[in-house]
PDB file of C-alpha atoms in Angstrom:
ATOM      1  CA  ASP H  14      -0.045   0.101   0.067  1.00 95.00           C
ATOM      2  CA  ILE H  15       1.190   3.601  -0.669  1.00 97.00           C
ATOM      3  CA  GLN H  16       1.728   5.631   2.498  1.00 98.00           C
ATOM      4  CA  MET H  17       0.838   9.157   2.691  1.00 98.00           C
ATOM      5  CA  THR H  18       2.746  11.165   5.362  1.00 97.00           C
ATOM      6  CA  GLN H  19       1.134  14.713   6.099  1.00 98.00           C
ATOM      7  CA  SER H  20       2.943  17.132   8.166  1.00 97.00           C
ATOM      8  CA  PRO H  21       2.539  19.031  10.587  1.00 97.00           C
ATOM      9  CA  SER H  22      -0.226  17.146  12.354  1.00 98.00           C
ATOM     10  CA  SER H  23      -1.418  20.332  13.860  1.00 97.00           C
ATOM     11  CA  LEU H  24      -0.982  24.061  13.461  1.00 97.00           C
ATOM     12  CA  SER H  25      -2.265  26.977  15.058  1.00 97.00           C
ATOM     13  CA  ALA H  26      -2.429  30.398  12.792  1.00 97.00           C
ATOM     14  CA  SER H  27      -3.850  33.611  13.144  1.00 97.00           C
ATOM     15  CA  VAL H  28      -6.710  35.057  10.960  1.00 97.00           C
ATOM     16  CA  GLY H  29      -5.382  36.037   7.526  1.00 97.00           C
ATOM     17  CA  ASP H  30      -2.268  33.963   7.870  1.00 98.00           C
ATOM     18  CA  ARG H  31      -1.002  31.893   5.017  1.00 98.00           C
ATOM     19  CA  VAL H  32      -1.232  28.122   5.975  1.00 98.00           C
ATOM     20  CA  THR H  33       1.063  25.469   4.292  1.00 98.00           C
ATOM     21  CA  ILE H  34       0.439  21.584   4.825  1.00 98.00           C
ATOM     22  CA  THR H  35       2.521  19.112   2.985  1.00 98.00           C
ATOM     23  CA  CYS H  36       1.801  15.628   1.956  1.00 98.00           C
ATOM     24  CA  GLN H  37       4.395  13.086   0.903  1.00 98.00           C
ATOM     25  CA  ALA H  38       3.840   9.663  -1.151  1.00 98.00           C
ATOM     26  CA  SER H  39       5.866   6.653  -0.471  1.00 98.00           C
ATOM     27  CA  GLN H  40       6.205   6.145  -4.333  1.00 97.00           C
ATOM     28  CA  ASP H  41       5.392   8.153  -7.335  1.00 98.00           C
ATOM     29  CA  ILE H  42       1.595   8.860  -7.526  1.00 97.00           C
ATOM     30  CA  SER H  43       1.838  11.155 -10.615  1.00 96.00           C
ATOM     31  CA  ASN H  44      -0.904  13.848  -9.720  1.00 96.00           C
ATOM     32  CA  TYR H  45      -3.371  11.387  -8.416  1.00 96.00           C
ATOM     33  CA  LEU H  46      -3.629  13.433  -5.204  1.00 97.00           C
ATOM     34  CA  ASN H  47      -6.805  14.997  -3.428  1.00 98.00           C
ATOM     35  CA  TRP H  48      -7.364  17.310  -0.478  1.00 98.00           C
ATOM     36  CA  TYR H  49     -10.368  17.198   1.738  1.00 98.00           C
ATOM     37  CA  GLN H  50     -11.615  19.269   4.600  1.00 98.00           C
ATOM     38  CA  GLN H  51     -13.472  17.959   7.572  1.00 98.00           C
ATOM     39  CA  LYS H  52     -14.921  19.871  10.145  1.00 96.00           C
ATOM     40  CA  PRO H  53     -15.969  18.505  13.625  1.00 92.00           C
ATOM     41  CA  GLY H  54     -18.761  15.975  13.354  1.00 91.00           C
ATOM     42  CA  LYS H  55     -19.262  16.429   9.535  1.00 95.00           C
ATOM     43  CA  ALA H  56     -18.332  14.584   6.449  1.00 95.00           C
ATOM     44  CA  PRO H  57     -15.250  15.050   4.518  1.00 97.00           C
ATOM     45  CA  LYS H  58     -15.469  17.657   1.648  1.00 98.00           C
ATOM     46  CA  LEU H  59     -13.417  17.560  -1.735  1.00 98.00           C
ATOM     47  CA  LEU H  60     -11.545  20.699  -1.692  1.00 98.00           C
ATOM     48  CA  ILE H  61      -8.953  20.127  -4.344  1.00 98.00           C
ATOM     49  CA  TYR H  62      -8.405  17.141  -6.900  1.00 97.00           C
ATOM     50  CA  ASP H  63      -5.639  15.717  -9.136  1.00 96.00           C
ATOM     51  CA  ALA H  64      -3.115  17.929  -7.051  1.00 97.00           C
ATOM     52  CA  SER H  65      -4.172  21.444  -8.190  1.00 98.00           C
ATOM     53  CA  ASN H  66      -7.658  21.550  -9.474  1.00 97.00           C
ATOM     54  CA  LEU H  67     -10.092  23.580  -7.267  1.00 98.00           C
ATOM     55  CA  GLU H  68     -13.477  21.921  -6.766  1.00 97.00           C
ATOM     56  CA  THR H  69     -16.243  23.789  -7.972  1.00 96.00           C
ATOM     57  CA  GLY H  70     -17.641  26.189  -5.483  1.00 97.00           C
ATOM     58  CA  VAL H  71     -14.665  26.099  -3.192  1.00 98.00           C
ATOM     59  CA  PRO H  72     -13.164  29.542  -2.534  1.00 97.00           C
ATOM     60  CA  SER H  73      -9.761  30.558  -4.445  1.00 98.00           C
ATOM     61  CA  ARG H  74      -8.168  30.885  -1.124  1.00 98.00           C
ATOM     62  CA  PHE H  75      -7.461  27.342  -1.226  1.00 98.00           C
ATOM     63  CA  SER H  76      -4.917  25.694  -3.463  1.00 98.00           C
ATOM     64  CA  GLY H  77      -2.664  22.727  -4.367  1.00 98.00           C
ATOM     65  CA  SER H  78       0.544  21.869  -5.868  1.00 98.00           C
ATOM     66  CA  GLY H  79       2.967  19.100  -6.457  1.00 98.00           C
ATOM     67  CA  SER H  80       3.365  15.860  -8.410  1.00 98.00           C
ATOM     68  CA  GLY H  81       5.213  12.608  -8.170  1.00 97.00           C
ATOM     69  CA  THR H  82       5.797  12.136  -4.405  1.00 98.00           C
ATOM     70  CA  ASP H  83       5.679  15.544  -2.766  1.00 98.00           C
ATOM     71  CA  PHE H  84       2.643  17.862  -2.609  1.00 98.00           C
ATOM     72  CA  THR H  85       1.496  21.120  -1.177  1.00 98.00           C
ATOM     73  CA  PHE H  86      -1.845  22.365   0.192  1.00 98.00           C
ATOM     74  CA  THR H  87      -2.050  25.981   0.963  1.00 98.00           C
ATOM     75  CA  ILE H  88      -4.771  28.454   2.605  1.00 98.00           C
ATOM     76  CA  SER H  89      -3.593  32.072   1.185  1.00 98.00           C
ATOM     77  CA  SER H  90      -5.427  33.899   3.871  1.00 98.00           C
ATOM     78  CA  LEU H  91      -6.826  31.650   6.926  1.00 98.00           C
ATOM     79  CA  GLN H  92     -10.552  32.298   7.964  1.00 97.00           C
ATOM     80  CA  PRO H  93     -12.269  31.258  11.024  1.00 96.00           C
ATOM     81  CA  GLU H  94     -14.558  29.172   9.066  1.00 97.00           C
ATOM     82  CA  ASP H  95     -11.386  27.039   7.879  1.00 97.00           C
ATOM     83  CA  ILE H  96     -10.994  25.538  11.279  1.00 97.00           C
ATOM     84  CA  ALA H  97     -11.022  21.833  10.234  1.00 98.00           C
ATOM     85  CA  THR H  98      -8.976  18.782   9.900  1.00 98.00           C
ATOM     86  CA  TYR H  99      -7.527  18.493   6.382  1.00 98.00           C
ATOM     87  CA  TYR H 100      -6.480  15.238   4.715  1.00 98.00           C
ATOM     88  CA  CYS H 101      -4.481  14.346   1.380  1.00 98.00           C
ATOM     89  CA  GLN H 102      -5.582  10.993  -0.284  1.00 98.00           C
ATOM     90  CA  GLN H 103      -3.932   9.339  -3.388  1.00 97.00           C
ATOM     91  CA  TYR H 104      -5.816   7.376  -5.816  1.00 95.00           C
ATOM     92  CA  ASP H 105      -3.176   6.324  -8.022  1.00 95.00           C
ATOM     93  CA  ASN H 106      -3.324   2.839  -6.664  1.00 92.00           C
ATOM     94  CA  LEU H 107      -5.629   0.634  -4.728  1.00 93.00           C
ATOM     95  CA  PRO H 108      -6.151   0.836  -2.022  1.00 95.00           C
ATOM     96  CA  PRO H 109      -6.662   4.475  -2.016  1.00 96.00           C
ATOM     97  CA  THR H 110      -4.812   6.045   1.291  1.00 98.00           C
ATOM     98  CA  PHE H 111      -5.232   9.012   3.137  1.00 98.00           C
ATOM     99  CA  GLY H 112      -2.807  11.033   5.208  1.00 98.00           C
ATOM    100  CA  GLN H 113      -3.245  11.102   8.844  1.00 98.00           C
ATOM    101  CA  GLY H 114      -4.706  14.627   8.772  1.00 98.00           C
ATOM    102  CA  THR H 115      -3.582  18.149  10.050  1.00 98.00           C
ATOM    103  CA  LYS H 116      -5.791  19.922  12.368  1.00 98.00           C
ATOM    104  CA  VAL H 117      -5.915  23.677  11.742  1.00 98.00           C
ATOM    105  CA  GLU H 118      -6.597  25.990  14.794  1.00 97.00           C
ATOM    106  CA  ILE H 119      -7.132  29.769  15.148  1.00 95.00           C
ATOM    107  CA  LYS H 120      -4.275  31.239  17.354  1.00 93.00           C
TER     108      LYS H 120
ATOM    109  CA  GLU K  27     -31.003  17.677  -3.854  1.00 95.00           C
ATOM    110  CA  VAL K  28     -28.067  15.437  -4.573  1.00 97.00           C
ATOM    111  CA  GLN K  29     -27.355  13.607  -1.248  1.00 97.00           C
ATOM    112  CA  LEU K  30     -26.141  10.449   0.328  1.00 98.00           C
ATOM    113  CA  VAL K  31     -27.842   8.975   3.583  1.00 98.00           C
ATOM    114  CA  GLU K  32     -26.542   5.999   5.309  1.00 98.00           C
ATOM    115  CA  SER K  33     -28.374   4.054   7.882  1.00 98.00           C
ATOM    116  CA  GLY K  34     -27.995   0.714   9.685  1.00 98.00           C
ATOM    117  CA  GLY K  35     -25.240   1.555  12.259  1.00 97.00           C
ATOM    118  CA  GLY K  36     -25.776   0.603  15.920  1.00 98.00           C
ATOM    119  CA  LEU K  37     -24.109  -1.496  18.890  1.00 98.00           C
ATOM    120  CA  VAL K  38     -23.215  -5.136  18.104  1.00 98.00           C
ATOM    121  CA  GLN K  39     -21.351  -7.624  20.139  1.00 98.00           C
ATOM    122  CA  PRO K  40     -17.869  -9.018  18.660  1.00 98.00           C
ATOM    123  CA  GLY K  41     -18.464 -11.596  16.002  1.00 98.00           C
ATOM    124  CA  GLY K  42     -21.814 -10.276  15.423  1.00 98.00           C
ATOM    125  CA  SER K  43     -23.301  -9.106  12.043  1.00 98.00           C
ATOM    126  CA  LEU K  44     -24.469  -5.538  10.800  1.00 98.00           C
ATOM    127  CA  ARG K  45     -25.811  -4.421   7.401  1.00 98.00           C
ATOM    128  CA  LEU K  46     -25.273  -0.975   6.307  1.00 98.00           C
ATOM    129  CA  SER K  47     -27.221   1.093   3.775  1.00 98.00           C
ATOM    130  CA  CYS K  48     -27.018   4.283   1.830  1.00 98.00           C
ATOM    131  CA  ALA K  49     -29.446   5.853  -0.049  1.00 98.00           C
ATOM    132  CA  ALA K  50     -28.653   7.998  -3.053  1.00 98.00           C
ATOM    133  CA  SER K  51     -30.728  10.599  -4.496  1.00 98.00           C
ATOM    134  CA  GLY K  52     -30.449  13.706  -6.983  1.00 98.00           C
ATOM    135  CA  PHE K  53     -28.130  11.985  -9.451  1.00 97.00           C
ATOM    136  CA  THR K  54     -27.883   8.809 -11.673  1.00 97.00           C
ATOM    137  CA  PHE K  55     -26.743   6.432  -9.273  1.00 97.00           C
ATOM    138  CA  SER K  56     -26.090   3.682 -11.577  1.00 97.00           C
ATOM    139  CA  SER K  57     -23.395   5.661 -13.228  1.00 95.00           C
ATOM    140  CA  TYR K  58     -20.784   5.818 -10.457  1.00 96.00           C
ATOM    141  CA  TRP K  59     -18.622   3.752  -8.673  1.00 96.00           C
ATOM    142  CA  MET K  60     -19.402   3.901  -5.191  1.00 97.00           C
ATOM    143  CA  SER K  61     -17.209   3.232  -1.819  1.00 97.00           C
ATOM    144  CA  TRP K  62     -17.347   2.780   1.983  1.00 98.00           C
ATOM    145  CA  VAL K  63     -14.990   4.985   3.646  1.00 98.00           C
ATOM    146  CA  ARG K  64     -14.696   4.463   7.564  1.00 98.00           C
ATOM    147  CA  GLN K  65     -13.289   6.846  10.305  1.00 98.00           C
ATOM    148  CA  ALA K  66     -12.545   5.260  13.883  1.00 98.00           C
ATOM    149  CA  PRO K  67     -13.197   7.476  16.730  1.00 96.00           C
ATOM    150  CA  GLY K  68     -10.688  10.434  16.692  1.00 94.00           C
ATOM    151  CA  LYS K  69      -8.509   8.830  14.059  1.00 96.00           C
ATOM    152  CA  GLY K  70      -8.100   9.349  10.315  1.00 96.00           C
ATOM    153  CA  LEU K  71      -9.890   7.858   7.161  1.00 98.00           C
ATOM    154  CA  GLU K  72      -9.812   4.631   5.972  1.00 98.00           C
ATOM    155  CA  TRP K  73     -11.333   3.412   2.505  1.00 98.00           C
ATOM    156  CA  VAL K  74     -12.945   0.056   2.846  1.00 98.00           C
ATOM    157  CA  ALA K  75     -14.451  -1.027  -0.352  1.00 97.00           C
ATOM    158  CA  ASN K  76     -15.853  -0.081  -3.524  1.00 96.00           C
ATOM    159  CA  ILE K  77     -18.051  -1.242  -6.339  1.00 96.00           C
ATOM    160  CA  LYS K  78     -18.367  -0.964  -9.942  1.00 96.00           C
ATOM    161  CA  GLN K  79     -21.385   0.669 -11.571  1.00 96.00           C
ATOM    162  CA  ASP K  80     -22.921  -2.673 -12.535  1.00 96.00           C
ATOM    163  CA  GLY K  81     -21.733  -4.584  -9.581  1.00 96.00           C
ATOM    164  CA  SER K  82     -19.173  -6.600 -11.605  1.00 96.00           C
ATOM    165  CA  GLU K  83     -16.209  -5.550  -9.775  1.00 95.00           C
ATOM    166  CA  LYS K  84     -15.640  -5.025  -6.312  1.00 96.00           C
ATOM    167  CA  TYR K  85     -12.494  -4.300  -4.254  1.00 96.00           C
ATOM    168  CA  TYR K  86     -11.584  -4.398  -0.258  1.00 97.00           C
ATOM    169  CA  VAL K  87      -9.121  -3.389   1.962  1.00 97.00           C
ATOM    170  CA  ASP K  88      -6.923  -6.327   3.231  1.00 97.00           C
ATOM    171  CA  SER K  89      -8.375  -6.021   6.824  1.00 97.00           C
ATOM    172  CA  VAL K  90     -12.051  -6.543   6.057  1.00 98.00           C
ATOM    173  CA  LYS K  91     -11.380  -9.227   3.245  1.00 98.00           C
ATOM    174  CA  GLY K  92     -13.684 -12.353   3.698  1.00 97.00           C
ATOM    175  CA  ARG K  93     -15.671 -10.527   6.422  1.00 98.00           C
ATOM    176  CA  PHE K  94     -17.450  -7.555   4.672  1.00 98.00           C
ATOM    177  CA  THR K  95     -19.425  -7.652   1.253  1.00 98.00           C
ATOM    178  CA  ILE K  96     -20.225  -4.539  -0.635  1.00 98.00           C
ATOM    179  CA  SER K  97     -23.225  -4.556  -3.199  1.00 98.00           C
ATOM    180  CA  ARG K  98     -25.640  -2.213  -4.672  1.00 98.00           C
ATOM    181  CA  ASP K  99     -29.112  -2.188  -6.145  1.00 98.00           C
ATOM    182  CA  ASN K 100     -29.367   0.323  -8.899  1.00 98.00           C
ATOM    183  CA  ALA K 101     -32.998   0.106  -9.085  1.00 98.00           C
ATOM    184  CA  LYS K 102     -33.284   1.290  -5.580  1.00 98.00           C
ATOM    185  CA  ASN K 103     -30.439   3.756  -5.917  1.00 98.00           C
ATOM    186  CA  SER K 104     -29.032   2.085  -2.863  1.00 98.00           C
ATOM    187  CA  LEU K 105     -25.563   0.682  -1.676  1.00 98.00           C
ATOM    188  CA  TYR K 106     -25.065  -1.751   1.041  1.00 98.00           C
ATOM    189  CA  LEU K 107     -22.340  -3.053   3.339  1.00 98.00           C
ATOM    190  CA  GLN K 108     -23.006  -6.584   4.870  1.00 98.00           C
ATOM    191  CA  MET K 109     -20.295  -6.803   7.872  1.00 98.00           C
ATOM    192  CA  ASN K 110     -19.858 -10.271   9.586  1.00 98.00           C
ATOM    193  CA  SER K 111     -17.329 -11.546  12.087  1.00 98.00           C
ATOM    194  CA  LEU K 112     -17.246  -7.941  13.401  1.00 98.00           C
ATOM    195  CA  ARG K 113     -14.171  -6.943  15.796  1.00 98.00           C
ATOM    196  CA  ALA K 114     -13.549  -4.154  18.118  1.00 98.00           C
ATOM    197  CA  GLU K 115     -11.256  -2.449  15.553  1.00 98.00           C
ATOM    198  CA  ASP K 116     -14.240  -2.373  13.110  1.00 98.00           C
ATOM    199  CA  THR K 117     -15.855   0.324  15.424  1.00 98.00           C
ATOM    200  CA  ALA K 118     -16.055   3.544  13.321  1.00 98.00           C
ATOM    201  CA  VAL K 119     -18.283   5.912  11.488  1.00 98.00           C
ATOM    202  CA  TYR K 120     -19.010   4.462   8.370  1.00 98.00           C
ATOM    203  CA  TYR K 121     -19.535   6.765   5.070  1.00 98.00           C
ATOM    204  CA  CYS K 122     -20.551   5.985   1.555  1.00 98.00           C
ATOM    205  CA  ALA K 123     -18.858   8.091  -0.945  1.00 98.00           C
ATOM    206  CA  ARG K 124     -19.337   8.584  -4.769  1.00 97.00           C
ATOM    207  CA  GLY K 125     -16.372   8.161  -7.226  1.00 95.00           C
ATOM    208  CA  ARG K 126     -16.363  10.856  -9.694  1.00 89.00           C
ATOM    209  CA  ASP K 127     -16.434   9.528 -13.154  1.00 77.00           C
ATOM    210  CA  PRO K 128     -14.266   8.130 -14.361  1.00 77.00           C
ATOM    211  CA  GLU K 129     -12.007   8.610 -11.387  1.00 78.00           C
ATOM    212  CA  TRP K 130     -13.497   5.506  -9.221  1.00 86.00           C
ATOM    213  CA  CYS K 131     -11.723   6.840  -6.115  1.00 90.00           C
ATOM    214  CA  LEU K 132     -12.009  10.596  -6.357  1.00 94.00           C
ATOM    215  CA  PHE K 133     -14.629  10.958  -3.774  1.00 97.00           C
ATOM    216  CA  ASP K 134     -16.577  14.095  -4.739  1.00 96.00           C
ATOM    217  CA  LEU K 135     -19.921  13.254  -2.547  1.00 97.00           C
ATOM    218  CA  TRP K 136     -20.069  12.006   0.994  1.00 98.00           C
ATOM    219  CA  GLY K 137     -23.031  11.038   3.282  1.00 97.00           C
ATOM    220  CA  ARG K 138     -23.062  12.056   6.723  1.00 96.00           C
ATOM    221  CA  GLY K 139     -22.096   8.654   8.127  1.00 97.00           C
ATOM    222  CA  THR K 140     -23.553   5.979  10.334  1.00 98.00           C
ATOM    223  CA  LEU K 141     -21.850   4.934  13.580  1.00 98.00           C
ATOM    224  CA  VAL K 142     -20.803   1.232  14.312  1.00 98.00           C
ATOM    225  CA  THR K 143     -19.731   0.339  17.814  1.00 98.00           C
ATOM    226  CA  VAL K 144     -18.668  -3.368  18.231  1.00 98.00           C
ATOM    227  CA  SER K 145     -18.350  -4.011  21.886  1.00 97.00           C
ATOM    228  CA  SER K 146     -19.710  -6.663  24.368  1.00 95.00           C
TER     229      SER K 146
END
């Protein structure tokens, strides 16, 4: 199975800050990498697909980049409603696997 | 409204069985791969199984092979997960998720989940 390693596991930032999360795959997954947001008690929501494509309806402050084994997810200006846990997920190979998550909090 | 609604969760003893259902509405259910994804309390996400549009292909994570069976009824717009020989480590919220065509594991729609607790 492909292992997905996210960092950091948690972070605290101020409103308006730029937030960056990284995700590393244990082998080349091309651009088959998605990012999800999960708010407490809610289902995950797709934000970014295929490494860098913004899902319809998702604010443009969210972005993604990378290919191969190294990927980055960015919130350009953190908003209070962005408090959530963020997961990367690869779907290059079965089984699809998720990173362990990054919990984002407001400082 | 485009949505997925899971049901069937509950408390079950180790070794017991449970059948989860997922009702789809607002889209052409028969056109999509469908998956079950679970989340143990306070933990991350784990894909469990998926099924092709016509039910002809099914895949499972190793930890549930031989115990869980995924199925679907396109006439009823419903997805199912039959869970047998349940273990404490199967305790989780189970989500059904739609795979965006043609990417079977790009999950663009999720249900709210149903909680399965395996405990004596």
